CSV table of C-alpha atoms in Angstrom, one decimal:
chain,number,residue,atom,x,y,z
A,671,MET,CA,153.3,106.4,-13.1
A,672,THR,CA,151.3,109.6,-12.3
A,673,ARG,CA,151.6,113.3,-12.9
A,674,ILE,CA,150.9,115.8,-10.3
A,675,THR,CA,151.4,119.8,-10.4
A,676,VAL,CA,152.9,121.5,-7.6
A,677,GLY,CA,152.0,125.3,-7.5
A,678,PRO,CA,151.8,128.2,-7.5
A,679,PHE,CA,154.4,128.2,-4.6
A,680,ASN,CA,154.1,130.7,-1.8
A,681,ARG,CA,156.9,132.6,-0.4
A,682,VAL,CA,158.2,133.1,-4.3
A,683,GLU,CA,158.7,136.1,-6.0
A,684,GLY,CA,156.5,135.8,-9.0
A,685,ASP,CA,154.9,132.4,-10.3
A,686,LEU,CA,156.0,129.1,-10.3
A,687,GLU,CA,154.9,125.8,-11.0
A,688,VAL,CA,156.5,122.3,-11.0
A,689,ARG,CA,155.0,119.2,-13.1
A,690,LEU,CA,156.2,115.9,-12.0
A,691,ASP,CA,155.9,112.5,-13.0
A,692,ILE,CA,155.7,110.2,-9.9
A,693,GLU,CA,156.8,106.3,-9.8
A,694,SER,CA,157.1,104.2,-6.9
A,695,GLY,CA,156.5,107.2,-4.7
A,696,ARG,CA,159.7,109.4,-6.0
A,697,VAL,CA,159.9,111.8,-9.0
A,698,ALA,CA,161.0,110.3,-11.9
A,699,ARG,CA,160.7,113.3,-14.5
A,700,ALA,CA,159.9,117.0,-13.6
A,701,GLU,CA,159.3,120.1,-15.9
A,702,VAL,CA,159.7,123.5,-14.5
A,703,THR,CA,157.1,126.2,-15.5
A,704,ALA,CA,157.3,130.0,-15.3
A,705,PRO,CA,153.8,130.9,-16.1
A,706,LEU,CA,154.2,134.6,-16.1
A,707,TYR,CA,155.6,136.8,-19.2
A,708,ARG,CA,156.4,140.4,-18.8
A,709,GLY,CA,158.4,141.4,-21.5
A,710,PHE,CA,161.4,144.1,-20.2
A,711,GLU,CA,163.6,143.3,-22.9
A,712,GLN,CA,160.9,144.3,-25.8
A,713,ILE,CA,160.2,147.4,-23.6
A,714,LEU,CA,163.6,148.3,-23.9
A,715,GLU,CA,164.3,148.0,-27.6
A,716,GLY,CA,164.4,151.4,-29.7
A,717,ARG,CA,165.0,153.7,-26.6
A,718,PRO,CA,168.2,155.7,-25.7
A,719,PRO,CA,170.8,153.5,-24.2
A,720,LEU,CA,170.3,155.1,-20.8
A,721,ASP,CA,167.0,154.3,-20.5
A,722,ALA,CA,168.1,150.8,-19.3
A,723,LEU,CA,169.3,152.5,-16.0
A,724,VAL,CA,165.5,153.2,-15.1
A,725,ILE,CA,163.8,150.3,-16.8
A,726,ALA,CA,166.1,147.1,-16.1
A,727,PRO,CA,166.1,147.8,-12.2
A,728,ARG,CA,162.3,147.7,-12.4
A,729,ILE,CA,162.3,143.9,-13.3
A,730,CYS,CA,162.4,143.1,-9.9
A,731,GLY,CA,161.9,144.7,-6.4
A,732,ILE,CA,164.4,142.5,-4.2
A,733,CYS,CA,167.5,142.5,-6.5
A,734,SER,CA,167.0,145.9,-8.4
A,735,VAL,CA,171.0,146.9,-7.5
A,736,SER,CA,172.0,143.9,-9.2
A,737,GLN,CA,170.0,145.0,-12.3
A,738,SER,CA,171.1,148.6,-12.0
A,739,ILE,CA,174.8,147.3,-11.7
A,740,ALA,CA,174.6,144.9,-14.5
A,741,ALA,CA,173.2,147.7,-16.8
A,742,ALA,CA,175.9,150.4,-15.9
A,743,ALA,CA,178.4,147.8,-16.6
A,744,ALA,CA,177.1,147.3,-20.1
A,745,LEU,CA,176.6,150.8,-20.7
A,746,ARG,CA,180.2,151.6,-19.3
A,747,GLN,CA,181.8,149.1,-21.9
A,748,ALA,CA,179.8,150.8,-24.7
A,749,MET,CA,180.8,154.4,-23.8
A,750,GLY,CA,184.6,153.1,-23.4
A,751,ILE,CA,185.0,154.7,-19.8
A,752,ALA,CA,186.1,153.7,-16.5
A,753,ALA,CA,184.2,154.4,-13.1
A,754,ALA,CA,185.2,156.5,-10.5
A,755,PRO,CA,187.2,154.1,-7.6
A,756,ASN,CA,184.8,155.4,-4.9
A,757,GLY,CA,181.9,154.8,-7.3
A,758,ILE,CA,182.9,151.1,-7.6
A,759,LEU,CA,183.4,150.8,-3.7
A,760,ALA,CA,180.1,152.6,-2.8
A,761,SER,CA,178.2,150.1,-5.7
A,762,ASN,CA,180.0,147.3,-4.0
A,763,ILE,CA,178.9,148.5,-0.4
A,764,ALA,CA,175.2,148.9,-1.6
A,765,HIS,CA,175.2,145.8,-3.7
A,766,ALA,CA,176.8,143.6,-1.0
A,767,ALA,CA,174.1,144.8,1.5
A,768,GLU,CA,171.2,143.9,-0.9
A,769,ASN,CA,172.5,140.5,-1.6
A,770,ALA,CA,173.1,139.8,2.2
A,771,ALA,CA,169.6,141.2,2.9
A,772,ASP,CA,168.4,138.6,-0.1
A,773,HIS,CA,170.4,135.9,2.2
A,774,LEU,CA,168.8,136.8,5.4
A,775,THR,CA,165.4,136.8,3.6
A,776,HIS,CA,165.9,133.6,1.9
A,777,PHE,CA,166.7,131.7,5.1
A,778,TYR,CA,164.4,133.3,7.6
A,779,ILE,CA,161.3,134.1,5.7
A,780,PHE,CA,161.6,131.5,2.8
A,781,PHE,CA,163.5,128.5,3.5
A,782,MET,CA,163.4,127.8,7.2
A,783,PRO,CA,159.6,127.7,7.7
A,784,ASP,CA,159.4,124.6,5.9
A,785,PHE,CA,160.5,122.8,9.1
A,786,ALA,CA,157.5,124.2,10.8
A,787,ARG,CA,155.0,122.1,8.7
A,788,ASP,CA,152.8,119.7,10.2
A,789,ALA,CA,154.2,117.0,8.2
A,790,TYR,CA,157.1,117.0,10.6
A,791,ALA,CA,154.8,117.0,13.7
A,792,SER,CA,156.1,113.7,14.8
A,793,HIS,CA,159.7,114.5,15.1
A,794,ALA,CA,161.2,115.2,18.5
A,795,TRP,CA,162.8,118.7,17.1
A,796,HIS,CA,159.4,120.0,15.6
A,797,SER,CA,158.1,121.9,18.2
A,798,ALA,CA,161.2,124.0,18.7
A,799,ALA,CA,161.6,124.6,15.1
A,800,ALA,CA,157.8,125.6,14.9
A,801,GLU,CA,158.4,128.2,17.7
A,802,ARG,CA,161.5,129.7,15.9
A,803,PHE,CA,160.7,129.5,12.3
A,804,ALA,CA,156.8,129.1,11.7
A,805,ALA,CA,156.0,131.7,9.1
A,806,THR,CA,154.3,135.0,10.4
A,807,LYS,CA,154.5,133.4,14.3
A,808,GLY,CA,158.1,132.4,14.9
A,809,SER,CA,160.5,134.1,17.0
A,810,ALA,CA,163.1,134.3,14.1
A,811,ALA,CA,161.4,136.7,11.9
A,812,ARG,CA,161.1,139.3,14.9
A,813,ASP,CA,164.9,139.2,15.2
A,814,ALA,CA,165.5,139.1,11.5
A,815,LEU,CA,163.4,141.6,9.9
A,816,PRO,CA,164.5,144.5,11.9
A,817,ALA,CA,168.3,143.5,11.4
A,818,ARG,CA,167.4,143.3,7.5
A,819,ALA,CA,165.8,146.8,7.7
A,820,ARG,CA,168.6,148.3,9.4
A,821,LEU,CA,171.2,146.6,6.9
A,822,LEU,CA,169.0,148.5,4.0
A,823,GLU,CA,169.7,152.0,5.7
A,824,ILE,CA,172.9,151.6,3.6
A,825,MET,CA,170.8,152.5,0.4
A,826,GLY,CA,169.4,155.5,1.7
A,827,LEU,CA,173.1,156.9,2.2
A,828,ILE,CA,174.5,155.5,-1.0
A,829,ALA,CA,171.5,155.4,-3.3
A,830,GLY,CA,168.9,157.6,-2.1
A,831,LYS,CA,166.4,155.3,-2.2
A,832,TRP,CA,165.7,151.3,-2.6
A,833,PRO,CA,164.7,149.8,-5.0
A,834,HIS,CA,164.9,151.2,-8.1
A,835,SER,CA,167.6,153.8,-7.7
A,836,LEU,CA,169.1,155.9,-10.3
A,837,ALA,CA,172.3,156.3,-8.3
A,838,PHE,CA,174.1,153.6,-10.1
A,839,GLN,CA,175.5,155.1,-13.3
A,840,PRO,CA,178.5,153.9,-15.9
A,841,GLY,CA,180.6,156.4,-14.2
A,842,GLY,CA,180.0,155.3,-10.7
A,843,THR,CA,177.7,156.3,-7.9
A,844,THR,CA,176.0,160.0,-8.2
A,845,ARG,CA,176.0,160.6,-4.4
A,846,ALA,CA,179.6,161.8,-2.5
A,847,ILE,CA,179.7,160.2,0.9
A,848,GLU,CA,180.8,162.6,3.5
A,849,LEU,CA,182.6,162.0,6.9
A,850,GLY,CA,179.4,161.9,9.2
A,851,GLU,CA,177.6,159.6,6.6
A,852,ARG,CA,180.6,157.4,6.6
A,853,VAL,CA,180.3,157.2,10.8
A,854,ARG,CA,176.7,156.2,9.9
A,855,LEU,CA,177.6,153.5,7.4
A,856,SER,CA,180.3,152.1,9.8
A,857,ALA,CA,177.4,151.9,12.6
A,858,ILE,CA,175.2,150.2,10.2
A,859,ALA,CA,177.8,147.7,9.4
A,860,ALA,CA,178.6,147.2,12.9
A,861,SER,CA,175.0,146.4,13.8
A,862,PHE,CA,174.8,144.0,11.1
A,863,ARG,CA,177.8,142.1,12.3
A,864,GLY,CA,176.3,142.3,15.8
A,865,PHE,CA,173.0,140.6,14.6
A,866,LEU,CA,174.8,137.9,12.9
A,867,GLU,CA,177.3,137.1,15.6
A,868,ARG,CA,174.7,137.1,18.4
A,869,VAL,CA,171.5,135.6,16.5
A,870,LEU,CA,172.8,133.5,13.5
A,871,PHE,CA,175.8,132.2,14.3
A,872,ALA,CA,176.4,132.9,17.9
A,873,ASP,CA,179.9,133.4,17.4
A,874,LYS,CA,182.3,135.8,16.0
A,875,LEU,CA,182.4,136.1,12.2
A,876,GLU,CA,186.1,135.1,12.1
A,877,ASN,CA,185.4,131.9,13.8
A,878,VAL,CA,182.8,130.8,11.4
A,879,LEU,CA,184.8,131.8,8.4
A,880,ALA,CA,187.7,129.9,10.0
A,881,LEU,CA,186.1,126.7,9.8
A,882,SER,CA,187.5,124.4,6.9
A,883,THR,CA,186.3,120.8,7.1
A,884,PRO,CA,182.9,118.9,7.8
A,885,ASP,CA,184.5,117.9,11.1
A,886,GLU,CA,185.3,121.2,12.2
A,887,LEU,CA,181.8,122.3,11.3
A,888,ASP,CA,180.0,119.5,13.1
A,889,ARG,CA,182.2,120.1,16.4
A,890,TRP,CA,181.7,123.8,16.2
A,891,ARG,CA,177.8,123.1,16.1
A,892,GLU,CA,177.6,120.8,19.1
A,893,GLY,CA,175.7,122.5,22.0
A,894,ARG,CA,176.0,125.8,20.2
A,895,ALA,CA,172.8,128.3,20.1
A,896,GLY,CA,172.3,130.2,16.9
A,897,ASP,CA,170.0,129.7,13.9
A,898,PHE,CA,172.9,128.3,11.9
A,899,ALA,CA,173.8,125.6,14.0
A,900,HIS,CA,169.8,125.1,14.5
A,901,PHE,CA,169.9,124.4,10.7
A,902,LEU,CA,172.4,121.9,10.6
A,903,ARG,CA,171.0,119.9,13.3
A,904,LEU,CA,167.9,119.8,11.4
A,905,ALA,CA,169.6,119.6,7.7
A,906,ASP,CA,171.2,116.3,9.3
A,907,ALA,CA,168.2,114.9,10.8
A,908,LEU,CA,166.5,114.8,7.3
A,909,ALA,CA,169.5,114.0,5.6
A,910,LEU,CA,169.3,117.0,3.3
A,911,ALA,CA,172.7,116.4,2.1
A,912,ASP,CA,171.3,113.7,0.1
A,913,LEU,CA,168.4,115.9,-1.3
A,914,GLY,CA,168.6,117.8,-4.6
A,915,SER,CA,171.6,117.0,-6.3
A,916,GLY,CA,172.6,119.5,-9.0
A,917,PRO,CA,173.9,118.9,-12.6
A,918,GLY,CA,177.4,119.2,-11.6
A,919,LEU,CA,178.7,122.4,-13.4
A,920,LEU,CA,179.0,125.4,-11.4
A,921,MET,CA,179.4,129.0,-12.9
A,922,SER,CA,180.1,132.6,-11.3
A,923,PHE,CA,180.7,135.6,-13.3
A,924,GLY,CA,182.7,137.1,-10.7
A,925,ALA,CA,181.8,139.7,-7.9
A,926,TYR,CA,182.3,142.8,-6.2
A,927,HIS,CA,185.1,144.5,-7.9
A,928,ASP,CA,187.5,146.8,-6.3
A,929,PHE,CA,191.5,147.8,-6.4
A,930,ASN,CA,192.5,144.5,-6.0
A,931,GLY,CA,190.2,143.0,-8.4
A,932,ALA,CA,187.1,140.6,-7.7
A,933,ARG,CA,186.0,139.6,-4.3
A,934,PHE,CA,184.6,136.5,-5.6
A,935,ARG,CA,186.3,135.4,-8.6
A,936,ALA,CA,184.9,133.9,-12.0
A,937,GLY,CA,184.9,130.6,-13.3
A,938,VAL,CA,183.5,127.0,-13.8
A,939,ARG,CA,183.8,124.2,-11.4
A,940,THR,CA,183.4,120.9,-13.2
A,941,SER,CA,181.8,118.1,-11.5
A,942,SER,CA,185.3,116.3,-10.7
A,943,GLY,CA,186.3,119.7,-8.6
A,944,GLU,CA,188.5,121.6,-11.3
A,945,VAL,CA,188.2,125.2,-11.6
A,946,GLN,CA,188.5,126.6,-15.2
A,947,ALA,CA,188.4,130.0,-16.6
A,948,LEU,CA,184.8,131.2,-17.7
A,949,PRO,CA,184.1,130.7,-21.5
A,950,SER,CA,182.0,133.7,-21.9
A,951,ASP,CA,181.6,133.0,-25.5
A,952,GLY,CA,180.3,130.0,-24.8
A,953,ILE,CA,177.0,131.2,-23.3
A,954,THR,CA,173.8,130.3,-25.3
A,955,GLU,CA,170.0,130.6,-24.8
A,956,ASP,CA,167.9,127.8,-26.3
A,957,VAL,CA,163.8,128.4,-26.8
A,958,SER,CA,163.0,124.7,-28.1
A,959,HIS,CA,160.8,124.4,-25.0
A,960,ALA,CA,159.9,128.1,-24.2
A,961,TRP,CA,157.1,130.1,-25.6
A,962,MET,CA,159.3,132.2,-27.9
A,963,HIS,CA,159.8,132.4,-31.2
A,964,ASP,CA,162.9,130.8,-32.7
A,965,THR,CA,166.1,133.0,-32.5
A,966,SER,CA,170.0,133.1,-32.3
A,967,LEU,CA,171.3,131.3,-29.6
A,968,ASP,CA,174.0,134.0,-29.1
A,969,PRO,CA,172.4,136.4,-26.6
A,970,SER,CA,174.0,139.4,-28.3
A,971,GLU,CA,172.3,138.3,-31.5
A,972,SER,CA,168.7,137.1,-30.0
A,973,ARG,CA,165.4,138.7,-29.6
A,974,THR,CA,162.4,137.8,-27.3
A,975,VAL,CA,159.3,137.5,-29.1
A,976,PRO,CA,156.6,135.5,-27.6
A,977,ASP,CA,155.0,132.5,-29.4
A,978,ALA,CA,152.3,131.2,-26.9
A,979,ASP,CA,151.0,128.6,-29.1
A,980,LYS,CA,154.2,126.8,-29.5
A,981,ALA,CA,154.2,123.0,-29.7
A,982,ASP,CA,156.1,121.4,-26.7
A,983,ALA,CA,157.0,124.5,-25.1
A,984,TYR,CA,156.0,124.5,-21.3
A,985,SER,CA,157.8,127.8,-19.8
A,986,TRP,CA,158.0,131.4,-20.4
A,987,CYS,CA,161.8,130.9,-19.3
A,988,LYS,CA,164.6,130.2,-21.9
A,989,ALA,CA,167.2,127.5,-21.5
A,990,PRO,CA,170.7,129.3,-20.8
A,991,ARG,CA,173.6,126.7,-21.5
A,992,LEU,CA,177.3,127.0,-21.2
A,993,ALA,CA,179.1,125.3,-23.9
A,994,GLY,CA,175.9,123.3,-24.6
A,995,GLU,CA,175.6,122.2,-20.9
A,996,PRO,CA,173.1,123.3,-17.9
A,997,VAL,CA,175.4,124.8,-15.3
A,998,GLU,CA,174.1,125.9,-11.5
A,999,VAL,CA,174.7,129.5,-10.2
A,1000,GLY,CA,174.4,130.8,-6.7
A,1001,ALA,CA,176.1,131.3,-3.7
A,1002,LEU,CA,177.3,127.9,-3.7
A,1003,ALA,CA,178.9,128.3,-6.9
A,1004,ARG,CA,180.6,131.4,-6.2
A,1005,GLN,CA,182.0,130.0,-2.9
A,1006,ALA,CA,183.3,126.7,-4.6
A,1007,ILE,CA,184.7,128.7,-7.6
A,1008,ASP,CA,186.5,131.1,-5.2
A,1009,GLY,CA,188.1,128.3,-3.5
A,1010,GLN,CA,186.2,128.7,0.1
A,1011,PRO,CA,187.9,126.2,2.1
A,1012,LEU,CA,184.9,124.7,3.9
A,1013,ILE,CA,182.3,124.7,0.8
A,1014,THR,CA,185.3,123.3,-1.2
A,1015,ALA,CA,185.5,120.3,1.4
A,1016,LEU,CA,181.7,119.9,1.6
A,1017,LEU,CA,181.5,119.5,-2.3
A,1018,ALA,CA,184.6,117.0,-2.3
A,1019,SER,CA,182.1,114.1,-1.4
A,1020,GLY,CA,179.8,114.7,-4.2
A,1021,ARG,CA,177.6,117.5,-6.1
A,1022,SER,CA,175.6,120.3,-4.9
A,1023,ASN,CA,172.7,119.7,-2.5
A,1024,VAL,CA,170.2,121.2,-0.4
A,1025,ARG,CA,172.1,121.3,2.7
A,1026,ASN,CA,175.3,123.0,0.9
A,1027,ARG,CA,173.5,125.6,-0.9
A,1028,VAL,CA,172.2,127.1,2.4
A,1029,ILE,CA,175.3,126.8,4.1
A,1030,ALA,CA,177.1,128.6,1.1
A,1031,ARG,CA,174.6,131.4,1.6
A,1032,LEU,CA,175.4,131.8,5.3
A,1033,ILE,CA,179.1,131.5,4.9
A,1034,GLU,CA,178.8,134.2,2.3
A,1035,THR,CA,176.4,136.4,4.5
A,1036,ALA,CA,179.4,136.6,7.2
A,1037,GLN,CA,182.0,137.4,4.3
A,1038,LEU,CA,179.7,140.1,2.9
A,1039,ALA,CA,179.4,141.5,6.5
A,1040,LEU,CA,183.5,141.9,6.8
A,1041,SER,CA,183.9,143.0,3.3
A,1042,ILE,CA,181.1,146.0,3.6
A,1043,GLU,CA,183.0,146.9,6.8
A,1044,HIS,CA,186.6,147.2,4.5
A,1045,TRP,CA,185.1,148.8,1.5
A,1046,ILE,CA,183.6,151.5,4.2
A,1047,LYS,CA,187.1,152.2,5.5
A,1048,ALA,CA,188.6,152.1,1.8
A,1049,LEU,CA,186.3,155.0,0.6
A,1050,ARG,CA,188.6,158.4,-0.1
A,1051,LEU,CA,186.1,161.1,0.9
A,1052,ASN,CA,188.1,163.7,-1.1
A,1053,GLU,CA,187.8,162.0,-4.3
A,1054,PRO,CA,185.1,161.9,-6.9
A,1055,PHE,CA,182.3,159.0,-6.8
A,1056,CYS,CA,181.6,159.4,-10.6
A,1057,VAL,CA,182.9,160.4,-13.6
A,1058,ASN,CA,180.9,161.7,-16.7
A,1059,SER,CA,179.2,159.3,-19.2
A,1060,GLY,CA,179.8,159.7,-22.6
A,1061,GLU,CA,177.8,158.3,-25.9
A,1062,ALA,CA,177.3,154.8,-26.3
A,1063,ALA,CA,179.1,153.5,-29.4
A,1064,ASP,CA,177.2,151.1,-31.8
A,1065,GLY,CA,177.9,147.3,-31.1
A,1066,HIS,CA,177.4,144.8,-29.1
A,1067,PHE,CA,178.3,145.1,-25.2
A,1068,VAL,CA,177.8,142.9,-22.1
A,1069,GLY,CA,177.3,143.6,-18.4
A,1070,VAL,CA,177.6,140.7,-15.9
A,1071,VAL,CA,177.5,140.6,-12.2
A,1072,GLU,CA,176.7,138.1,-9.5
A,1073,ALA,CA,173.1,138.8,-8.0
A,1074,ALA,CA,172.3,136.9,-4.5
A,1075,ARG,CA,171.0,134.0,-6.5
A,1076,GLY,CA,173.9,133.9,-9.1
A,1077,SER,CA,175.2,134.8,-12.4
A,1078,LEU,CA,173.3,138.0,-14.0
A,1079,GLY,CA,174.1,139.2,-17.5
A,1080,HIS,CA,172.8,142.0,-19.8
A,1081,TRP,CA,173.6,141.9,-23.7
A,1082,LEU,CA,173.3,145.3,-25.1
A,1083,ALA,CA,173.2,146.1,-28.8
A,1084,VAL,CA,173.4,149.7,-30.0
A,1085,ARG,CA,172.6,151.0,-33.3
A,1086,SER,CA,172.2,155.0,-34.1
A,1087,GLY,CA,171.9,155.9,-30.8
A,1088,ARG,CA,169.3,153.6,-29.7
A,1089,ILE,CA,169.1,150.2,-28.2
A,1090,GLU,CA,168.5,147.7,-31.2
A,1091,ARG,CA,168.3,144.7,-28.8
A,1092,TYR,CA,168.5,143.9,-25.3
A,1093,GLN,CA,169.0,140.3,-23.6
A,1094,ILE,CA,169.0,139.4,-19.9
A,1095,ILE,CA,169.9,136.1,-18.4
A,1096,ALA,CA,168.8,136.1,-14.8
A,1097,PRO,CA,170.1,133.3,-12.2
A,1098,THR,CA,166.9,131.8,-11.9
A,1099,SER,CA,166.9,131.7,-15.7
A,1100,TRP,CA,169.9,129.5,-15.3
A,1101,ASN,CA,168.7,127.4,-12.4
A,1102,PHE,CA,165.0,127.1,-13.3
A,1103,SER,CA,165.5,126.4,-17.2
A,1104,PRO,CA,163.2,124.0,-19.1
A,1105,ARG,CA,164.6,121.5,-21.4
A,1106,ASP,CA,167.1,122.3,-24.5
A,1107,ALA,CA,167.0,121.0,-28.1
A,1108,ASP,CA,168.7,118.0,-26.8
A,1109,GLY,CA,166.0,117.1,-24.1
A,1110,VAL,CA,168.6,118.1,-21.3
A,1111,ALA,CA,166.7,119.2,-18.2
A,1112,GLY,CA,167.4,122.4,-16.4
A,1113,PRO,CA,169.3,122.1,-13.1
A,1114,LEU,CA,166.0,122.2,-11.0
A,1115,GLU,CA,164.6,119.6,-13.0
A,1116,GLN,CA,167.6,117.6,-12.7
A,1117,ALA,CA,167.7,118.3,-8.7
A,1118,LEU,CA,164.0,117.1,-8.3
A,1119,VAL,CA,164.5,113.8,-9.8
A,1120,GLY,CA,164.6,111.1,-7.0
A,1121,THR,CA,162.8,113.3,-4.5
A,1122,GLU,CA,160.6,111.4,-2.4
A,1123,VAL,CA,156.8,112.0,-2.3
A,1124,GLY,CA,155.5,109.3,-0.9
A,1125,ASP,CA,151.6,109.5,-0.5
A,1126,ALA,CA,151.9,113.3,0.0
A,1127,GLY,CA,152.1,114.0,-3.4
A,1128,ALA,CA,151.8,117.9,-4.3
A,1129,ARG,CA,152.0,118.5,-0.4
A,1130,ALA,CA,155.8,116.8,0.0
A,1131,VAL,CA,157.6,118.9,1.9
A,1132,GLY,CA,160.8,117.5,0.0
A,1133,ILE,CA,159.6,119.3,-3.3
A,1134,GLN,CA,159.5,122.4,-1.2
A,1135,HIS,CA,163.0,121.8,0.2
A,1136,VAL,CA,164.7,121.2,-3.2
A,1137,VAL,CA,162.7,124.2,-4.9
A,1138,ARG,CA,163.5,126.6,-2.0
A,1139,SER,CA,167.2,125.6,-1.9
A,1140,PHE,CA,167.4,127.6,-5.1
A,1141,ASP,CA,165.8,130.5,-4.0
A,1142,PRO,CA,163.7,131.2,-7.0
A,1143,CYS,CA,162.9,134.7,-8.2
A,1144,MET,CA,160.6,134.1,-11.0
A,1145,VAL,CA,159.8,137.7,-12.1
A,1146,CYS,CA,163.8,138.0,-13.1
A,1147,THR,CA,163.3,134.6,-14.9
A,1148,ALA,CA,160.6,135.8,-17.4
A,1149,HIS,CA,161.5,139.5,-16.9
């Protein structure tokens, strides 16, 4: 058995290393390391509660709206207030735009360039993949980046700026939308739909979302242009459905609330396909293999205190668990738990895998485009967008949302008008966690086992596919 270290990974937000034990050309054991510690939870302690709205979004420059909304939700609970309906809709529009932009970034900038690697040069499809998806040179980025930039103009209208806006408050959003601005929002949404229907799917979004079985998906992609169909052909050529199997459990906190409830429901999906209610009181954080001093397993009672010399530790990431089990989070989990027909059918034959994670992100992108259009129309321009905040009461409070990469939670403890404790469990903390006290590996660590590396060692493209299928954001992981 030999040990190799892969990293630092490029095209990843933050630092990431993976140590692999290789036996007979395949991964026998994996350890995932987040080597950078930042300490945002310590920065927040002792500050006025509203400071969380300023500091928490700065954890990350690509999912700052998610961090803002989670912080605002925790503070809203602490203040005992309800947000203005328009504020909820505006937050949903901005949040969905950020998440859809993240899905585009993952597909075009982080994931697809790996198919242009020289390791695939002998394949008949390689030259077309390289022409379309090669990093910095491919034609896909020239199409996708302007569409992404146009979509994020939504932030200017709703939040004033992006990232790190202060527009998202416990009571809603601070800026009222006028009629002319709604017209501009609608134009941006139409432009985004146009890009998806022309470039990504080469079909109407409604037709894509009507696909409900693997056979329908296979028939739909035959002879079709568009980058989604291109991916599907590459994924089948490389058997990506057999690569990167997850731990079995999938979790979602639920996302995008409006007058009718959540756009994507909360819950847990078992490996047998049963969807159950989310046991939120079952969330714990294990630090046995993290460079952290021992603390409470309960995130509402725990603290983040570094211990860089801790024996047996190998990551700054803690090990979140649900009822003692590792769970996978992300678009695949959201879609499976919400009962999206195609994703449900794709998961019927097994656990999560590289192919299905990418499919779920793109299906969700189509859904978000339609939802953004709906929420823009639902705005009631003659009604408030924000209600006044109150004082935060003493106690423990939680704000949970779904970022692009999965479930994000902020646990807030307030005492005498100050933040006593603040704990954040980010999506990549769930997916890239180290082992727990029982030695159970995290989701990515499990997904890497069995991956073929052959003679390529640390340069094996299969390792890149598995890691990138989870879309790591390590600055959120070790915040």
